[in-house]
Tab-separated table of C-alpha atoms and ligand atoms in Angstrom:
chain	number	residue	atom	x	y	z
A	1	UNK	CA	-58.149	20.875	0.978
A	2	UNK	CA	-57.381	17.594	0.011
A	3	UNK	CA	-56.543	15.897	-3.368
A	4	UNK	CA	-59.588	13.197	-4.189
A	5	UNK	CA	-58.324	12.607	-8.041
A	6	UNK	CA	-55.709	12.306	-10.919
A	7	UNK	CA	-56.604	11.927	-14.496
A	8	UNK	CA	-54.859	12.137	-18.086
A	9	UNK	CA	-55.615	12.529	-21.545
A	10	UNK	CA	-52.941	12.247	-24.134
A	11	UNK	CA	-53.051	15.085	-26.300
A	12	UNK	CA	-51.627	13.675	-30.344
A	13	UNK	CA	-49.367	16.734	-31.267
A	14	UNK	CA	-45.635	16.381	-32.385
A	15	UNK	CA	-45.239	14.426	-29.410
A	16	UNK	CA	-47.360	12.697	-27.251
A	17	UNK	CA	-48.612	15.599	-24.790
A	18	UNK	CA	-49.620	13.788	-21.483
A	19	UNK	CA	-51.580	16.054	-19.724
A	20	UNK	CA	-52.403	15.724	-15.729
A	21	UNK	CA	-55.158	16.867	-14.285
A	22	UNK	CA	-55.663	17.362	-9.883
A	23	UNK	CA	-59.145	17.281	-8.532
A	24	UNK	CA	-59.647	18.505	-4.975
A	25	UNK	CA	-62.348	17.960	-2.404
A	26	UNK	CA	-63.194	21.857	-2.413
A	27	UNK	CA	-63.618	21.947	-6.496
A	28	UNK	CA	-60.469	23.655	-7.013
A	29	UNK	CA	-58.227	22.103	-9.785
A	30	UNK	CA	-54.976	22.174	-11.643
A	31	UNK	CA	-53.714	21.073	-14.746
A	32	UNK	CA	-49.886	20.166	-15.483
A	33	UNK	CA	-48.086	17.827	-18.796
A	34	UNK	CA	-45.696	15.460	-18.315
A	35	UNK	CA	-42.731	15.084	-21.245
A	36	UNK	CA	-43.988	12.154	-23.988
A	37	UNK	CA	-42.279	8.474	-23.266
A	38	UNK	CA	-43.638	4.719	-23.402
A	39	UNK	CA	-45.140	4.597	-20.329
A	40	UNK	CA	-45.770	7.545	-19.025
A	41	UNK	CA	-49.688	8.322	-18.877
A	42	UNK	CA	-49.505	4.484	-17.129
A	43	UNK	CA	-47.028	5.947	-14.171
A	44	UNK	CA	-48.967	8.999	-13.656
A	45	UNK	CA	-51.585	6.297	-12.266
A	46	UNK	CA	-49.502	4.090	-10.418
A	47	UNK	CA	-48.232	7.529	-8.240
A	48	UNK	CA	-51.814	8.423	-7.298
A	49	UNK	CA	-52.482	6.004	-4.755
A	50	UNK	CA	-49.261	8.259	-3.244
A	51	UNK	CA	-50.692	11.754	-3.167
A	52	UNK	CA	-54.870	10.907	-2.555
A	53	UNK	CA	-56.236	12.329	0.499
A	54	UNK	CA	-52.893	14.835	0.757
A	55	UNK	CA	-53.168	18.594	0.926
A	56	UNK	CA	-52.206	20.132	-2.432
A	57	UNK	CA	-50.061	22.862	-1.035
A	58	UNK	CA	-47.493	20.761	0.444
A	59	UNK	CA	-45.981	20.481	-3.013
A	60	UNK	CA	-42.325	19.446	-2.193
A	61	UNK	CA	-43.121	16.701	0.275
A	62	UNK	CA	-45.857	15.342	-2.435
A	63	UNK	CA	-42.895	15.434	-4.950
A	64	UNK	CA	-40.517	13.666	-2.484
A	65	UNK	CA	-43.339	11.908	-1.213
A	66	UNK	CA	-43.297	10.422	-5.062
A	67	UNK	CA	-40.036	10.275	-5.538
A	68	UNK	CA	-39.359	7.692	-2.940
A	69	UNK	CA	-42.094	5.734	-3.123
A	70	UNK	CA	-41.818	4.805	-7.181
A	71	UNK	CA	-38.247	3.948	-5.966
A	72	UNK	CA	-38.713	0.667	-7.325
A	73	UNK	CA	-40.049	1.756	-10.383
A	74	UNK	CA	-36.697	3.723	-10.959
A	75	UNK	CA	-36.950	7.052	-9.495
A	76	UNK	CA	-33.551	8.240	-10.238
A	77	UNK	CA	-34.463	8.827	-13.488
A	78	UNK	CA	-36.361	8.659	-16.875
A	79	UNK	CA	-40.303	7.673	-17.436
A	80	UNK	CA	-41.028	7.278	-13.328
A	81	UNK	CA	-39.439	11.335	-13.036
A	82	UNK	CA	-41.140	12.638	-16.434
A	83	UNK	CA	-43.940	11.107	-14.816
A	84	UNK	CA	-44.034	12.384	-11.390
A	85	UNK	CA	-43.138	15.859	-13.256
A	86	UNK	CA	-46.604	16.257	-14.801
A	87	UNK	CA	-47.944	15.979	-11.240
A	88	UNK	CA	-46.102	18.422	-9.813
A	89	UNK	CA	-46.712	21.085	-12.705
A	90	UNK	CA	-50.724	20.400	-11.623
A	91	UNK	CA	-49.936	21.018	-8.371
A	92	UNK	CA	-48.157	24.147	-8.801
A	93	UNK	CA	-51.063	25.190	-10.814
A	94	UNK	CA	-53.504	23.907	-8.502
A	95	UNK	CA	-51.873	25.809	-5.981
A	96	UNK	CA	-51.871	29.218	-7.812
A	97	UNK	CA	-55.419	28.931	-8.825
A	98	UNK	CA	-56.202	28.056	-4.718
A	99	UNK	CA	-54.142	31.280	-3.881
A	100	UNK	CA	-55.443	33.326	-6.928
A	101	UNK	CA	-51.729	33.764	-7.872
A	102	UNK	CA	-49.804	33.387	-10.616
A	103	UNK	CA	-47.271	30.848	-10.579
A	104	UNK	CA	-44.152	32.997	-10.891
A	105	UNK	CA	-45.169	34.996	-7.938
A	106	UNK	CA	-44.828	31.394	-6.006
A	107	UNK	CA	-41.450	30.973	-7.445
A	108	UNK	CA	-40.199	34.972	-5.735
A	109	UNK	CA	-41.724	36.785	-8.698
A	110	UNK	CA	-40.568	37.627	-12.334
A	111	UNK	CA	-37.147	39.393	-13.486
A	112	UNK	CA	-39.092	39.483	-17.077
A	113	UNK	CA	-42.918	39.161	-18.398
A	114	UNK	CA	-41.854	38.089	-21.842
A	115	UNK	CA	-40.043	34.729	-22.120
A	116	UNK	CA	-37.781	34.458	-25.614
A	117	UNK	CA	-38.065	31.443	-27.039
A	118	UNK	CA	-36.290	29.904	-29.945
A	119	UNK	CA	-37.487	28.008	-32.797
A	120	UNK	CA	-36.411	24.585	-33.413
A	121	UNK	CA	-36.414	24.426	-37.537
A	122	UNK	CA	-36.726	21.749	-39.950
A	123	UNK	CA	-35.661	22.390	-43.544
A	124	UNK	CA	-37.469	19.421	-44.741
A	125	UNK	CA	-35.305	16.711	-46.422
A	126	UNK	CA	-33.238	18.781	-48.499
A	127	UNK	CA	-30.376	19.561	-45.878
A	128	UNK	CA	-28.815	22.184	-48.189
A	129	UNK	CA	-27.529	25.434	-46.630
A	130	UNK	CA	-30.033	26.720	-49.097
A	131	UNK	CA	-32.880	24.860	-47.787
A	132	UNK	CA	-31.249	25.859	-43.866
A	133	UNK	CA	-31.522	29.867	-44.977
A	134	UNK	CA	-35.037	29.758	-46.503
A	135	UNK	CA	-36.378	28.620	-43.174
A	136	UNK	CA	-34.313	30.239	-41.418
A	137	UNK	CA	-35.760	33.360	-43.110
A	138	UNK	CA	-39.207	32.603	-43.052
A	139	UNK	CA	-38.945	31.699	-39.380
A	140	UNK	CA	-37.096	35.179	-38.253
A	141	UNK	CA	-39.680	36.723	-40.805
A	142	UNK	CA	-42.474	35.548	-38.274
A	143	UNK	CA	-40.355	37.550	-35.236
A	144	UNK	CA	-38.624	35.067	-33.888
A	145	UNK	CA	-35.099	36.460	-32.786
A	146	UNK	CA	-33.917	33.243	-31.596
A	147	UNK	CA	-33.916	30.069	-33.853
A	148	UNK	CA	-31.742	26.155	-33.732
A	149	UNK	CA	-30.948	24.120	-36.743
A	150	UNK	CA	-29.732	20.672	-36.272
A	151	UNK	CA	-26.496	20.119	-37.593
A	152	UNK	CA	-26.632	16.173	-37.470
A	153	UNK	CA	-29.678	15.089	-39.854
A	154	UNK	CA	-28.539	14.998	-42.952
A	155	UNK	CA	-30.352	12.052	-45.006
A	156	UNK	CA	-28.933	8.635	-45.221
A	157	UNK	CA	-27.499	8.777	-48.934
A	158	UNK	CA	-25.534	11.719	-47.728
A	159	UNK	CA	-24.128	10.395	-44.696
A	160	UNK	CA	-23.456	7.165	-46.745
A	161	UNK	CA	-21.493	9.034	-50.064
A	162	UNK	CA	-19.344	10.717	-47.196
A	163	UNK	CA	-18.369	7.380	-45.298
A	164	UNK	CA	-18.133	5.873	-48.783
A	165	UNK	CA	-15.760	8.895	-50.421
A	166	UNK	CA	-13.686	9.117	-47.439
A	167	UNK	CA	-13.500	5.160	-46.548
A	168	UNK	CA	-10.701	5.102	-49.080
A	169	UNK	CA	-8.894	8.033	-47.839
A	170	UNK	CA	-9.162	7.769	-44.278
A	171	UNK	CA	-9.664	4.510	-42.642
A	172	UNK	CA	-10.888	5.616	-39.518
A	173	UNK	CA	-14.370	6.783	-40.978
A	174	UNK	CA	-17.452	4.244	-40.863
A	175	UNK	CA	-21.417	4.769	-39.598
A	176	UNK	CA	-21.252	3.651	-36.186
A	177	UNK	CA	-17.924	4.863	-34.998
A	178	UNK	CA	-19.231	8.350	-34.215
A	179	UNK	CA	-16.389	10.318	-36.375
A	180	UNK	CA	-17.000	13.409	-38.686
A	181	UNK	CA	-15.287	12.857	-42.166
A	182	UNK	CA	-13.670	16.369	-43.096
A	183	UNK	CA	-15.843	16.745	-46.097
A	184	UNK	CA	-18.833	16.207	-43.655
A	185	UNK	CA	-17.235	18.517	-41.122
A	186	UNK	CA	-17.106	21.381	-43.783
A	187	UNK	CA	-20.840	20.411	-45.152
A	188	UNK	CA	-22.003	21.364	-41.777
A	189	UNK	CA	-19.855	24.066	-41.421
A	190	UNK	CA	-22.157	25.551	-44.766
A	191	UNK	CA	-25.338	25.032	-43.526
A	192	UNK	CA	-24.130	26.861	-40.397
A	193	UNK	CA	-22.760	29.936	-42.529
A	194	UNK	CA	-26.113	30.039	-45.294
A	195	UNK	CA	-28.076	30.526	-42.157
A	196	UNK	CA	-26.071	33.352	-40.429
A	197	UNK	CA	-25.821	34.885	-43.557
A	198	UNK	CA	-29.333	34.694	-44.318
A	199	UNK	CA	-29.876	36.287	-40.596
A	200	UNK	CA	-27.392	38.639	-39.905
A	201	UNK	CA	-25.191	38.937	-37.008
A	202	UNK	CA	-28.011	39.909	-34.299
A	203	UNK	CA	-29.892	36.695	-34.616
A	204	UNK	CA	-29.367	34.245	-31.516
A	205	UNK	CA	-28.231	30.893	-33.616
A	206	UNK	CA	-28.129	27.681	-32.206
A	207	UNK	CA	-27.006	24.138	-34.172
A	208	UNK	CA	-27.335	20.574	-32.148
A	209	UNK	CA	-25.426	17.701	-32.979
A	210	UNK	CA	-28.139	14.925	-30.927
A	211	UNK	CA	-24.946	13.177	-28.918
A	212	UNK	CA	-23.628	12.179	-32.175
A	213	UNK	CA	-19.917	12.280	-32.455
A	214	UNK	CA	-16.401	11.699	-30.562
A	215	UNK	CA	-14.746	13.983	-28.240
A	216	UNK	CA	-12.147	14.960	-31.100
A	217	UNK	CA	-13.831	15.343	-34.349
A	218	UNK	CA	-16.563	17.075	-32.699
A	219	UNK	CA	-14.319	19.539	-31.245
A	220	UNK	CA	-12.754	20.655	-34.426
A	221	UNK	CA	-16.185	21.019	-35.709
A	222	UNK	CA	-17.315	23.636	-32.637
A	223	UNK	CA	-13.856	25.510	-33.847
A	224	UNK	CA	-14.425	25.824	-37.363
A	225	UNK	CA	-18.053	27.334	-36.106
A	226	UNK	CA	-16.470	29.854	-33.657
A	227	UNK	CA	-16.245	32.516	-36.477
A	228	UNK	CA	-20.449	32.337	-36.626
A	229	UNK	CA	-21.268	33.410	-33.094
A	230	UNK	CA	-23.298	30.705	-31.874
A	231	UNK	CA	-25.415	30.833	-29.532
A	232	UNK	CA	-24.326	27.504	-28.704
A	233	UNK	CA	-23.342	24.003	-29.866
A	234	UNK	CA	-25.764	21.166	-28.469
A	235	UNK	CA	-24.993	17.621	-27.561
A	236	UNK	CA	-21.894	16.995	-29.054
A	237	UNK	CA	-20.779	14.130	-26.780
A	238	UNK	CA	-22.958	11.426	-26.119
A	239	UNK	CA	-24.456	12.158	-22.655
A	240	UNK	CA	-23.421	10.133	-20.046
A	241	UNK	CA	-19.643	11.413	-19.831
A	242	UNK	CA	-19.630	14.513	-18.276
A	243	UNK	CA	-15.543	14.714	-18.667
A	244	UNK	CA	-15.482	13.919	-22.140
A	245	UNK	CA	-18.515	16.661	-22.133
A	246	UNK	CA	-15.882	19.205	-20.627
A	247	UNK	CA	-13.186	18.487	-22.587
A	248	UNK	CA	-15.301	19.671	-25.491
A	249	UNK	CA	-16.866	22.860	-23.317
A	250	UNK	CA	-12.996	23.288	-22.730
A	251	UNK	CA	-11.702	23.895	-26.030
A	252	UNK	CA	-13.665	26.115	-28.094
A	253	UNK	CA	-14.944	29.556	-27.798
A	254	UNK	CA	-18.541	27.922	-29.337
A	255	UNK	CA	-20.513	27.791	-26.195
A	256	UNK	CA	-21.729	24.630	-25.171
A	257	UNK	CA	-25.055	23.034	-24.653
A	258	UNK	CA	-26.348	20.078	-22.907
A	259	UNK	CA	-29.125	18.913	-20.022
A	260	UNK	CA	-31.847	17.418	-21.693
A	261	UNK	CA	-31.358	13.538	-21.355
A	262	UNK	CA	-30.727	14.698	-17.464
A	263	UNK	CA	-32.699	14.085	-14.151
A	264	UNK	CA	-33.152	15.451	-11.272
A	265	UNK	CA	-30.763	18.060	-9.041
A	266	UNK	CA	-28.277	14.762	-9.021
A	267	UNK	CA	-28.732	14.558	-12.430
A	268	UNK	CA	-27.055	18.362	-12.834
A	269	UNK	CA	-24.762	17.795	-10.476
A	270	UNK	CA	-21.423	17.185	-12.197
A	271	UNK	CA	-22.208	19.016	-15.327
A	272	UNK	CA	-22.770	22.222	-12.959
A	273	UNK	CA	-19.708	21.671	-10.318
A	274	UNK	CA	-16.998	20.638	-13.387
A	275	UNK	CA	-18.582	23.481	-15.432
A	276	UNK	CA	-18.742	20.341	-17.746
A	277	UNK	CA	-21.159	23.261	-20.212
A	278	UNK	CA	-21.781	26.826	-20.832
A	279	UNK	CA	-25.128	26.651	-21.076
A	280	UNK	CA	-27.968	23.805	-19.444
A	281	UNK	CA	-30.974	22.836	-20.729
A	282	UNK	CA	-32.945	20.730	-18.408
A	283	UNK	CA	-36.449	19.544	-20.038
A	284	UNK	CA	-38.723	20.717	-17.098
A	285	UNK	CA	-41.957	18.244	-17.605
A	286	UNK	CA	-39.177	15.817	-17.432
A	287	UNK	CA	-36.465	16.285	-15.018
A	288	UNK	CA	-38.688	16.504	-12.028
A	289	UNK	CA	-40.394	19.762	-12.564
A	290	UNK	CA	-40.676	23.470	-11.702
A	291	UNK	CA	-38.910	23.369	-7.977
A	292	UNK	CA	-36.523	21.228	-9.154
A	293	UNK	CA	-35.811	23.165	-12.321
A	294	UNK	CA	-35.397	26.252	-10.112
A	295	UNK	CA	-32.851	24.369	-8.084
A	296	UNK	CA	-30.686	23.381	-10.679
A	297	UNK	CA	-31.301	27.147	-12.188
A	298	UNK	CA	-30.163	28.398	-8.741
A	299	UNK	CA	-27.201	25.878	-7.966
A	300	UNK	CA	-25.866	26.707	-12.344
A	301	UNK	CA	-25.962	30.818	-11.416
A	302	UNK	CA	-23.545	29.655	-8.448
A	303	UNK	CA	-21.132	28.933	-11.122
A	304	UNK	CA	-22.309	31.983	-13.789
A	305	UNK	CA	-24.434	29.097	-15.959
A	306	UNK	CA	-27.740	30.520	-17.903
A	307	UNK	CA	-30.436	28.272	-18.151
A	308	UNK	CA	-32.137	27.410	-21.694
A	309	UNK	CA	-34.497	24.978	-21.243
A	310	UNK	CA	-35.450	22.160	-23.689
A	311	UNK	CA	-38.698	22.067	-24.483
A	312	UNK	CA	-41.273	19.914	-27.082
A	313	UNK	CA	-44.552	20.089	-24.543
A	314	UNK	CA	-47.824	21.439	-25.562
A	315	UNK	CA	-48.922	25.350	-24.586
A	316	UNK	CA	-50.036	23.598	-21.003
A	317	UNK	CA	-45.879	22.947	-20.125
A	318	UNK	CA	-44.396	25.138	-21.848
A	319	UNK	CA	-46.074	27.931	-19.827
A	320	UNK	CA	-45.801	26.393	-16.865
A	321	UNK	CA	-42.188	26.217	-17.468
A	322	UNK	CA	-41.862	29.759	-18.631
A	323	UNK	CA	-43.244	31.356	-15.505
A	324	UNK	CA	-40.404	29.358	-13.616
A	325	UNK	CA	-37.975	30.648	-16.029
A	326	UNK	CA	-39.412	33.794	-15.447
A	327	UNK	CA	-38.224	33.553	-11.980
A	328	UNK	CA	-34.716	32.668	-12.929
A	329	UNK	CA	-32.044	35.311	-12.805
A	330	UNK	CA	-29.884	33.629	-15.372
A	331	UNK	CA	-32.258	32.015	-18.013
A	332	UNK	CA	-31.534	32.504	-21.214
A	333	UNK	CA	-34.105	31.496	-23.627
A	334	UNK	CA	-36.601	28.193	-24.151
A	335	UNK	CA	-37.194	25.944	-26.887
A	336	UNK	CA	-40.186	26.011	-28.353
A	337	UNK	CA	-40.194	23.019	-30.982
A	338	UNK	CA	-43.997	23.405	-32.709
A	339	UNK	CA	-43.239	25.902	-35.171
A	340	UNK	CA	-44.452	23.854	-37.828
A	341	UNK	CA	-47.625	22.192	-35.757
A	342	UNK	CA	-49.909	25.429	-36.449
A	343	UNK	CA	-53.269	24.461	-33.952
A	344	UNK	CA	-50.358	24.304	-30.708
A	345	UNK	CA	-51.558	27.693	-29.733
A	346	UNK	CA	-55.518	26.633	-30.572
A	347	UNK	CA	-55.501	24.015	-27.952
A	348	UNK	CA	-55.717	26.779	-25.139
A	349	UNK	CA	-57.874	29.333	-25.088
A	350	UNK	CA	-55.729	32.313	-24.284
A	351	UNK	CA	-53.168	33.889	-26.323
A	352	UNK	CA	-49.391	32.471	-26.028
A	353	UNK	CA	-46.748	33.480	-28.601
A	354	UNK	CA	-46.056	37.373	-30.076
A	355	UNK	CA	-43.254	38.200	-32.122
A	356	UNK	CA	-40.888	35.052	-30.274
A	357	UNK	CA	-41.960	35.183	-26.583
A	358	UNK	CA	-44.216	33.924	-24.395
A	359	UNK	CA	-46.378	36.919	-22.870
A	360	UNK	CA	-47.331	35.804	-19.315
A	361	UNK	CA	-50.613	37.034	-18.364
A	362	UNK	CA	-51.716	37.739	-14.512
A	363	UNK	CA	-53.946	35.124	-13.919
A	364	UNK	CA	-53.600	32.430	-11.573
A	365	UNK	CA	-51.419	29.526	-11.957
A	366	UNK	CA	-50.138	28.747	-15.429
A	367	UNK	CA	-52.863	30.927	-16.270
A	368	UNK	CA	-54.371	28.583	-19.601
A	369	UNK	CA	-57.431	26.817	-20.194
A	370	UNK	CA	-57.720	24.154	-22.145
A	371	UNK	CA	-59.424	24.519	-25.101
A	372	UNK	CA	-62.044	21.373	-24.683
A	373	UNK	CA	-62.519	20.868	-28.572
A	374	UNK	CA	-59.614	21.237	-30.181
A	375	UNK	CA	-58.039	18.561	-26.755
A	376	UNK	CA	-60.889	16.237	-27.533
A	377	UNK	CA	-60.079	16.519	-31.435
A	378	UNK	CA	-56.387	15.492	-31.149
A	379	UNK	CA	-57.218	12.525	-27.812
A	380	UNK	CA	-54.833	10.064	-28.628
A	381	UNK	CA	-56.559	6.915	-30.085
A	382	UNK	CA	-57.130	4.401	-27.315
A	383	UNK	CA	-56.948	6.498	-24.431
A	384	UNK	CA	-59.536	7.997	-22.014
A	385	UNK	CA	-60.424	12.010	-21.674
A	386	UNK	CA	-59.274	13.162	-18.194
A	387	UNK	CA	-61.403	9.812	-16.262
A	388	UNK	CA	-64.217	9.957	-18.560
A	389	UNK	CA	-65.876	6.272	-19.223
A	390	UNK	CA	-63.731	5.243	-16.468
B	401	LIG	MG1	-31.472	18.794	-28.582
């Protein structure tokens, strides 16, 4: 079997979804997404030249095949990886549906069928913890038993009256200097308590500060949450410090969260061996993909990390991804960020999502099909459907 073809279409959801498509000399295909970023679909295109005319099985040479030969490109990390991920999710697919096997079964089989994920919310613009526990309620009223808020969004005038009110009290405080005024500290601290109020003790609660704040203010604000349970505290640090990421991990019983800007088994390296987090979230269309996710799973349960990955991908990754996670001993639960984008589940023909998990079905690969019309509906203006008019 050889590999004669790659194509795309960008799918227009909350984010761009790029999906990949494999063709094959003997007719048998597979379909894979790569995460959204400028650039993307266009890298996709310059690796095919790479992987034409190779057998589709061989799926970690092709993906170190890749990997050193967009070098150039900047295969360390970022578009060139998220990229080269997309292909390798088709490929694993490919390969299931050439082996009439499931991909979890490729991955040493499943420790669950039903993957939990947890729903990213959005209370709108309000930002009240009254706005926070409305959602939060209608969203655990739909079954999910797992749901994030973020903690960092409130709206500019907010943000501003805080700098403003505390400029004159405490110097230190201004917009870009990443500090938490205390008012601002106990604002958050409210939204936090409305929602665990609203959801009882049993709910899994997650809040994720987007890399916003300094080492210091951002650890008194994981304290004053330790009384809520979390599930975990996300991005507090800006990412690339992995010792001013520990010092944070180090000094709170709020579990910490982080992975998602990483790349690559490198990419985990220091945040796994300095147990720099409690908990890692690699984006798997975009850190390099299923075999490297399950490395980085693997090489985390070394040091007693769960896995929770990040995920904003369309039904096509985000099962691909869950039967990996499926295979992972310590995973812990998966983003699922299109709560509020209600045709996500329409664009595949099977069912996805009951009560707050992802019900793997037997069939092989990923085990989707793409549901032509509602794909064809959303195409992303300007680009072509999977080769077509090419
Ligand atoms: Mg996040």
């Amino acid at each position: 079997m050889k590999i004669t073809d790659v194509q795309t279409a960008v799918i227009t959801g909350n984010f761009d979804w790029v999906l990949v498509k494999i063709v094959t000399d003997e007719g048998v295909t597979g379909l894979g997404e790569a995460y959204w970023g400028v650039g993307v679909n266009e890298l996709v295109h310059k690796c095919k030249p790479l992987i034409i005319g190779e057998n589709p099985i061989n799926v970690g040479m092709l993906y170190e095949k890749m990997i050193r030969g967009m070098s150039g490109a900047g295969s360390i990390g970022g578009a060139t990886v998220t990229a080269i991920s997309g292909i390798e999710l088709a490929l694993w697919d490919l390969v299931g549906n050439a082996l009439n096997t499931p991909i979890s079964t490729l991955f040493g089989g499943r420790f669950r069928d039903k993957i939990r994920i947890y729903a990213d919310c959005h209370a709108g613009d309000e930002y009240t913890p009254e706005a926070y526990a409305k959602k939060a309620r209608e969203v655990v009223d739909a079954g999910f038993t797992a749901i994030k808020f973020d903690l960092d969004q409130q709206n500019d005038e907010r943000r501003k009256l805080w700098v403003d009110e505390d400029l004159g009290r405490h110097h230190k405080f201004e917009p870009y200097n990443r500090t938490i005024p205390p008012s601002q500290r106990e604002y958050m601290e409210s939204l936090c308590a409305a929602v665990r109020e609203e959801v009882g003790p049993d709910i899994m609660l997650a809040m994720d500060c987007h890399w916003r704040y300094t080492t210091h203010d951002v650890t008194l604000l994981a304290q004053d949450l330790e009384k809520y349970n979390l599930m975990w505290l996300e991005d507090p640090v800006p990412p690339e410090n992995i010792k001013a990421q520990a010092r944070v991990t180090n000094n709170t019983r709020t579990p910490i969260c982080t992975g998602e800007n990483r790349y690559r088994k490198h990419g985990y390296q220091e945040l796994i061996e300095m147990h720099a987090a409690d908990i890692i979230a690699p984006d798997i269309p975009k850190m390099g993909g299923l075999l490297e996710a399950k490395k980085v799973a693997d090489w985390a349960d070394v040091y007693y990390i769960p896995i929770a990955p990040h995920n904003v991908s369309s039904p096509i990754g985000t099962v691909a991804a869950a039967h990996v996670c499926a295979s992972m001993s310590n995973f812990l639960v998966m983003e699922y960020h299109a709560y509020d984008v209600k045709w996500w589940e329409t664009l595949v023909n099977e069912p996805v999502i009951q009560d707050g998990f992802i019900h793997l079905n037997d069939k092989p690969g990923h085990g989707l099909t793409l549901n032509e019309d509602v794909a064809r509906a959303h195409l992303k203006e300007g680009t072509t459907y999977f080769g077509e008019g090419i």
